[in-house]
C-alpha positions as a printed NumPy array, in Angstrom:
array([[ 87.851, 155.561,  86.182],
       [ 84.171, 154.803,  86.789],
       [ 82.961, 156.835,  89.776],
       [ 79.212, 156.151,  89.661],
       [ 78.499, 152.597,  90.854],
       [ 75.046, 152.733,  89.264],
       [ 76.458, 152.91 ,  85.726],
       [ 78.216, 149.53 ,  85.701],
       [ 76.347, 147.821,  88.526],
       [ 75.926, 144.742,  86.32 ],
       [ 79.673, 144.089,  86.464],
       [ 81.147, 141.444,  88.749],
       [ 84.719, 141.451,  90.013],
       [ 86.03 , 137.9  ,  90.368],
       [ 89.013, 137.391,  92.664],
       [ 90.48 , 133.911,  92.209],
       [ 92.801, 132.267,  94.705],
       [ 94.612, 128.973,  95.082],
       [ 96.644, 127.166,  97.7  ],
       [100.398, 127.377,  97.281],
       [102.828, 126.037,  99.859],
       [100.016, 125.487, 102.298],
       [ 98.816, 129.108, 102.077],
       [ 95.948, 130.715, 100.198],
       [ 97.313, 133.047,  97.523],
       [ 95.109, 135.679,  95.87 ],
       [ 95.436, 136.124,  92.102],
       [ 94.645, 139.195,  89.944],
       [ 90.989, 140.181,  89.739],
       [ 89.156, 139.344,  86.513],
       [ 85.63 , 140.213,  85.349],
       [ 82.158, 138.976,  84.524],
       [ 78.624, 140.325,  84.168],
       [ 75.385, 139.522,  85.939],
       [ 72.646, 137.993,  83.773],
       [ 69.172, 136.734,  84.648],
       [ 67.717, 133.406,  83.641],
       [ 65.057, 131.139,  85.085],
       [ 64.893, 127.894,  87.021],
       [ 62.109, 125.661,  88.304],
       [ 61.41 , 125.891,  92.008],
       [ 61.609, 122.249,  93.184],
       [ 58.891, 122.849,  95.766],
       [ 56.295, 124.706,  93.692],
       [ 57.356, 123.588,  90.174],
       [ 57.058, 127.253,  89.161],
       [ 59.628, 129.105,  87.037],
       [ 61.489, 131.713,  89.091],
       [ 64.223, 134.236,  88.363],
       [ 67.727, 132.848,  88.687],
       [ 70.965, 134.823,  88.48 ],
       [ 74.293, 133.903,  86.943],
       [ 77.692, 135.442,  86.28 ],
       [ 78.771, 135.213,  82.656],
       [ 82.555, 135.338,  82.452],
       [ 85.484, 133.838,  80.567],
       [ 86.574, 130.275,  81.157],
       [ 90.111, 131.623,  81.536],
       [ 88.931, 133.683,  84.499],
       [ 86.8  , 130.96 ,  86.11 ],
       [ 89.602, 128.381,  85.892],
       [ 92.408, 130.646,  87.107],
       [ 91.944, 129.718,  90.776],
       [ 90.588, 126.873,  92.88 ],
       [ 88.18 , 129.236,  94.671],
       [ 86.502, 132.467,  93.573],
       [ 85.373, 135.53 ,  95.526],
       [ 82.648, 137.539,  93.783],
       [ 82.059, 141.279,  94.226],
       [ 78.767, 142.216,  92.573],
       [ 78.065, 145.753,  91.394],
       [ 81.163, 147.233,  93.059],
       [ 83.547, 149.755,  91.494],
       [ 86.328, 149.334,  94.02 ],
       [ 87.744, 146.013,  95.145],
       [ 90.092, 146.417,  98.094],
       [ 92.11 , 143.564,  99.553],
       [ 90.162, 143.946, 102.798],
       [ 86.722, 144.129, 101.15 ],
       [ 84.151, 141.476, 102.043],
       [ 82.95 , 139.641,  98.918],
       [ 79.25 , 139.102,  98.201],
       [ 80.019, 135.468,  97.463],
       [ 83.059, 134.082,  99.284],
       [ 85.26 , 131.069,  98.511],
       [ 83.032, 129.702,  95.763],
       [ 84.584, 126.522,  94.39 ],
       [ 85.72 , 127.054,  90.802],
       [ 84.281, 123.628,  90.014],
       [ 80.857, 125.279,  90.412],
       [ 81.484, 127.194,  87.193],
       [ 80.026, 125.658,  84.046],
       [ 82.709, 125.801,  81.362],
       [ 81.85 , 125.772,  77.669],
       [ 82.812, 122.269,  76.469],
       [ 84.543, 123.591,  73.35 ],
       [ 86.978, 125.563,  75.511],
       [ 87.886, 122.419,  77.436],
       [ 88.855, 120.831,  74.1  ],
       [ 90.724, 123.737,  72.509],
       [ 91.622, 126.24 ,  75.293],
       [ 91.309, 129.015,  72.701],
       [ 87.737, 128.952,  71.343],
       [ 84.51 , 129.505,  73.3  ],
       [ 86.289, 131.185,  76.211],
       [ 83.095, 131.303,  78.293],
       [ 81.932, 130.161,  81.715],
       [ 78.709, 130.575,  83.685],
       [ 78.645, 130.728,  87.478],
       [ 75.233, 130.098,  89.125],
       [ 74.682, 132.465,  92.078],
       [ 70.886, 132.445,  92.439],
       [ 71.058, 131.57 ,  96.139],
       [ 73.242, 134.545,  96.995],
       [ 71.978, 137.361,  94.779],
       [ 70.248, 138.917,  97.796],
       [ 73.679, 140.154,  98.85 ],
       [ 73.692, 142.502,  95.852],
       [ 70.188, 143.917,  95.748],
       [ 71.351, 147.039,  93.914],
       [ 72.893, 145.107,  91.005],
       [ 71.24 , 145.025,  87.591],
       [ 71.156, 142.035,  85.26 ],
       [ 72.541, 142.812,  81.797],
       [ 70.992, 142.02 ,  78.431],
       [ 72.84 , 139.515,  76.23 ],
       [ 73.465, 139.882,  72.493],
       [ 71.425, 137.472,  70.377],
       [ 73.059, 138.263,  67.028],
       [ 75.936, 136.193,  65.648],
       [ 76.099, 137.835,  62.208],
       [ 79.787, 138.586,  61.484],
       [ 79.03 , 142.094,  60.242],
       [ 76.771, 142.936,  63.185],
       [ 78.138, 145.762,  65.352],
       [ 80.868, 146.551,  62.8  ],
       [ 81.939, 150.195,  63.347],
       [ 79.626, 150.41 ,  66.372],
       [ 80.758, 152.55 ,  69.263],
       [ 81.412, 150.3  ,  72.265],
       [ 82.843, 150.475,  75.759],
       [ 84.849, 148.053,  77.873],
       [ 85.331, 148.079,  81.627],
       [ 87.592, 146.082,  83.911],
       [ 90.18 , 146.024,  86.687],
       [ 93.123, 144.996,  84.507],
       [ 96.515, 146.682,  84.368],
       [ 96.031, 150.352,  83.333],
       [ 99.275, 150.219,  81.274],
       [102.656, 148.519,  81.031],
       [104.228, 150.807,  83.646],
       [101.639, 150.234,  86.38 ],
       [102.01 , 146.452,  86.528],
       [ 99.196, 145.784,  88.967],
       [ 95.404, 145.57 ,  88.771],
       [ 93.567, 148.886,  88.792],
       [ 92.211, 149.664,  92.29 ],
       [ 88.981, 150.988,  90.766],
       [ 86.908, 149.951,  87.772],
       [ 88.171, 151.613,  84.582],
       [ 86.267, 152.164,  81.338],
       [ 87.417, 152.882,  77.795],
       [ 85.555, 153.577,  74.552],
       [ 86.365, 152.226,  71.096],
       [ 84.773, 150.908,  67.901],
       [ 84.325, 147.439,  66.459],
       [ 86.687, 146.728,  63.546],
       [ 86.827, 143.849,  61.019],
       [ 88.417, 140.676,  62.356],
       [ 91.056, 140.796,  59.629],
       [ 92.542, 143.793,  61.47 ],
       [ 92.943, 141.569,  64.524],
       [ 94.468, 138.732,  62.536],
       [ 97.115, 141.005,  61.041],
       [ 97.975, 142.58 ,  64.399],
       [ 97.926, 139.321,  66.369],
       [ 99.712, 136.908,  64.072],
       [ 99.447, 133.342,  65.321],
       [ 96.383, 133.87 ,  67.494],
       [ 93.356, 131.748,  66.484],
       [ 90.893, 134.542,  65.685],
       [ 87.665, 133.311,  64.063],
       [ 84.154, 134.52 ,  63.277],
       [ 83.255, 133.729,  66.896],
       [ 85.347, 136.731,  67.951],
       [ 84.843, 140.509,  67.916],
       [ 87.673, 143.01 ,  67.651],
       [ 88.005, 146.637,  68.732],
       [ 90.239, 149.323,  67.264],
       [ 93.797, 149.352,  68.549],
       [ 94.56 , 152.582,  70.395],
       [ 97.476, 153.268,  72.716],
       [ 96.548, 152.22 ,  76.277],
       [ 92.968, 151.581,  75.15 ],
       [ 92.393, 147.857,  75.092],
       [ 92.242, 144.724,  77.239],
       [ 95.331, 144.105,  79.365],
       [ 96.535, 141.604,  81.958],
       [ 93.686, 141.051,  84.42 ],
       [ 90.947, 142.013,  81.966],
       [ 89.924, 138.454,  81.131],
       [ 86.131, 138.33 ,  81.002],
       [ 85.792, 142.121,  80.828],
       [ 82.559, 142.98 ,  78.983],
       [ 82.27 , 144.726,  75.64 ],
       [ 79.124, 146.853,  75.892],
       [ 76.926, 148.481,  73.275],
       [ 73.821, 150.597,  73.715],
       [ 70.647, 149.13 ,  72.249],
       [ 66.981, 150.077,  72.069],
       [ 64.486, 147.655,  73.607],
       [ 60.768, 148.513,  73.727],
       [ 61.576, 152.113,  72.801],
       [ 63.99 , 152.523,  75.719],
       [ 67.774, 152.534,  75.57 ],
       [ 69.553, 149.684,  77.314],
       [ 73.073, 148.325,  77.63 ],
       [ 73.9  , 144.959,  76.107],
       [ 76.974, 142.739,  76.417],
       [ 78.206, 141.641,  72.989],
       [ 81.621, 140.27 ,  73.923],
       [ 83.942, 139.223,  76.757],
       [ 87.688, 139.905,  76.662],
       [ 89.774, 136.89 ,  75.677],
       [ 93.311, 136.146,  74.496],
       [ 94.456, 139.175,  76.515],
       [ 98.039, 140.197,  75.717],
       [100.968, 139.083,  77.837],
       [103.599, 140.878,  75.787],
       [102.625, 144.455,  76.52 ],
       [ 99.343, 146.328,  76.519],
       [100.524, 149.747,  75.365],
       [101.256, 148.773,  71.767],
       [ 97.912, 149.832,  70.376],
       [ 96.881, 146.391,  69.172],
       [ 93.182, 145.604,  68.66 ],
       [ 91.27 , 144.056,  71.554],
       [ 89.898, 140.513,  71.123],
       [ 86.532, 139.459,  72.551],
       [ 84.476, 136.274,  72.478],
       [ 81.352, 137.043,  70.412],
       [ 78.448, 136.362,  72.796],
       [ 75.84 , 135.943,  70.043],
       [ 77.735, 132.966,  68.67 ],
       [ 77.13 , 131.081,  71.907],
       [ 73.608, 132.225,  72.74 ],
       [ 72.142, 128.719,  72.464],
       [ 74.594, 127.385,  75.05 ],
       [ 73.876, 130.325,  77.389],
       [ 70.155, 129.662,  77.051],
       [ 70.616, 125.931,  77.693],
       [ 72.496, 126.593,  80.924],
       [ 70.475, 129.538,  82.276],
       [ 67.077, 129.528,  80.509],
       [ 67.897, 133.074,  79.454],
       [ 64.96 , 134.645,  77.604],
       [ 66.002, 137.291,  75.018],
       [ 62.453, 138.658,  74.991],
       [ 62.644, 139.737,  78.623],
       [ 63.982, 143.192,  79.35 ],
       [ 65.85 , 143.905,  82.5  ]])
């Protein structure tokens, strides 16, 4: 459990909902991360900071509306979201996901007009490397509100974090027969109760990096193809490799890899 809200204050809890039988029904919380890009001010024609939530398309499309909780560790049913009832159609879905529903599981949600509601949040750096061997054996962490295990079949009330290492994709392919794992994915070692579970879609895979002689956190993957047949089996975690889609992220957000947070 993550107790210090300052450690993962880049993380965004996304609570989807949809109308069923005339009533609004809340769905399990999923995850995203806050990133900073730029946009042109229409009045001054000057580039200004703009903020976005980078998440999985699976998460963004799971409801008709989305509530966003920015930089919060605990998401109670009665909590007031920082961004309420955002239409899911606002999310920009990677076009390849709309064709395949398995590859490029990414979405970007523009929230520049509402970031003032989360002044304590920190934008996260984005991986720029798509080399297949990059990050192999690196120590990484993942955080999310997904099911803690197969016994507690409900989202975690507080943000939870686990540590692991990146393993070769062939390990994933052997453990997840039939799943379309490609070079655009990253995999983490399979440990009992230490991997993405139901509700962890979009959960970030984080690595420490050094930028301008200072250590920073960087998102290198987002949880995808999360298991629906049990999370306690010790299978490797599967993540969309962010570096493989950097050009698309830059096109949508004007993200500048040279800027530090």
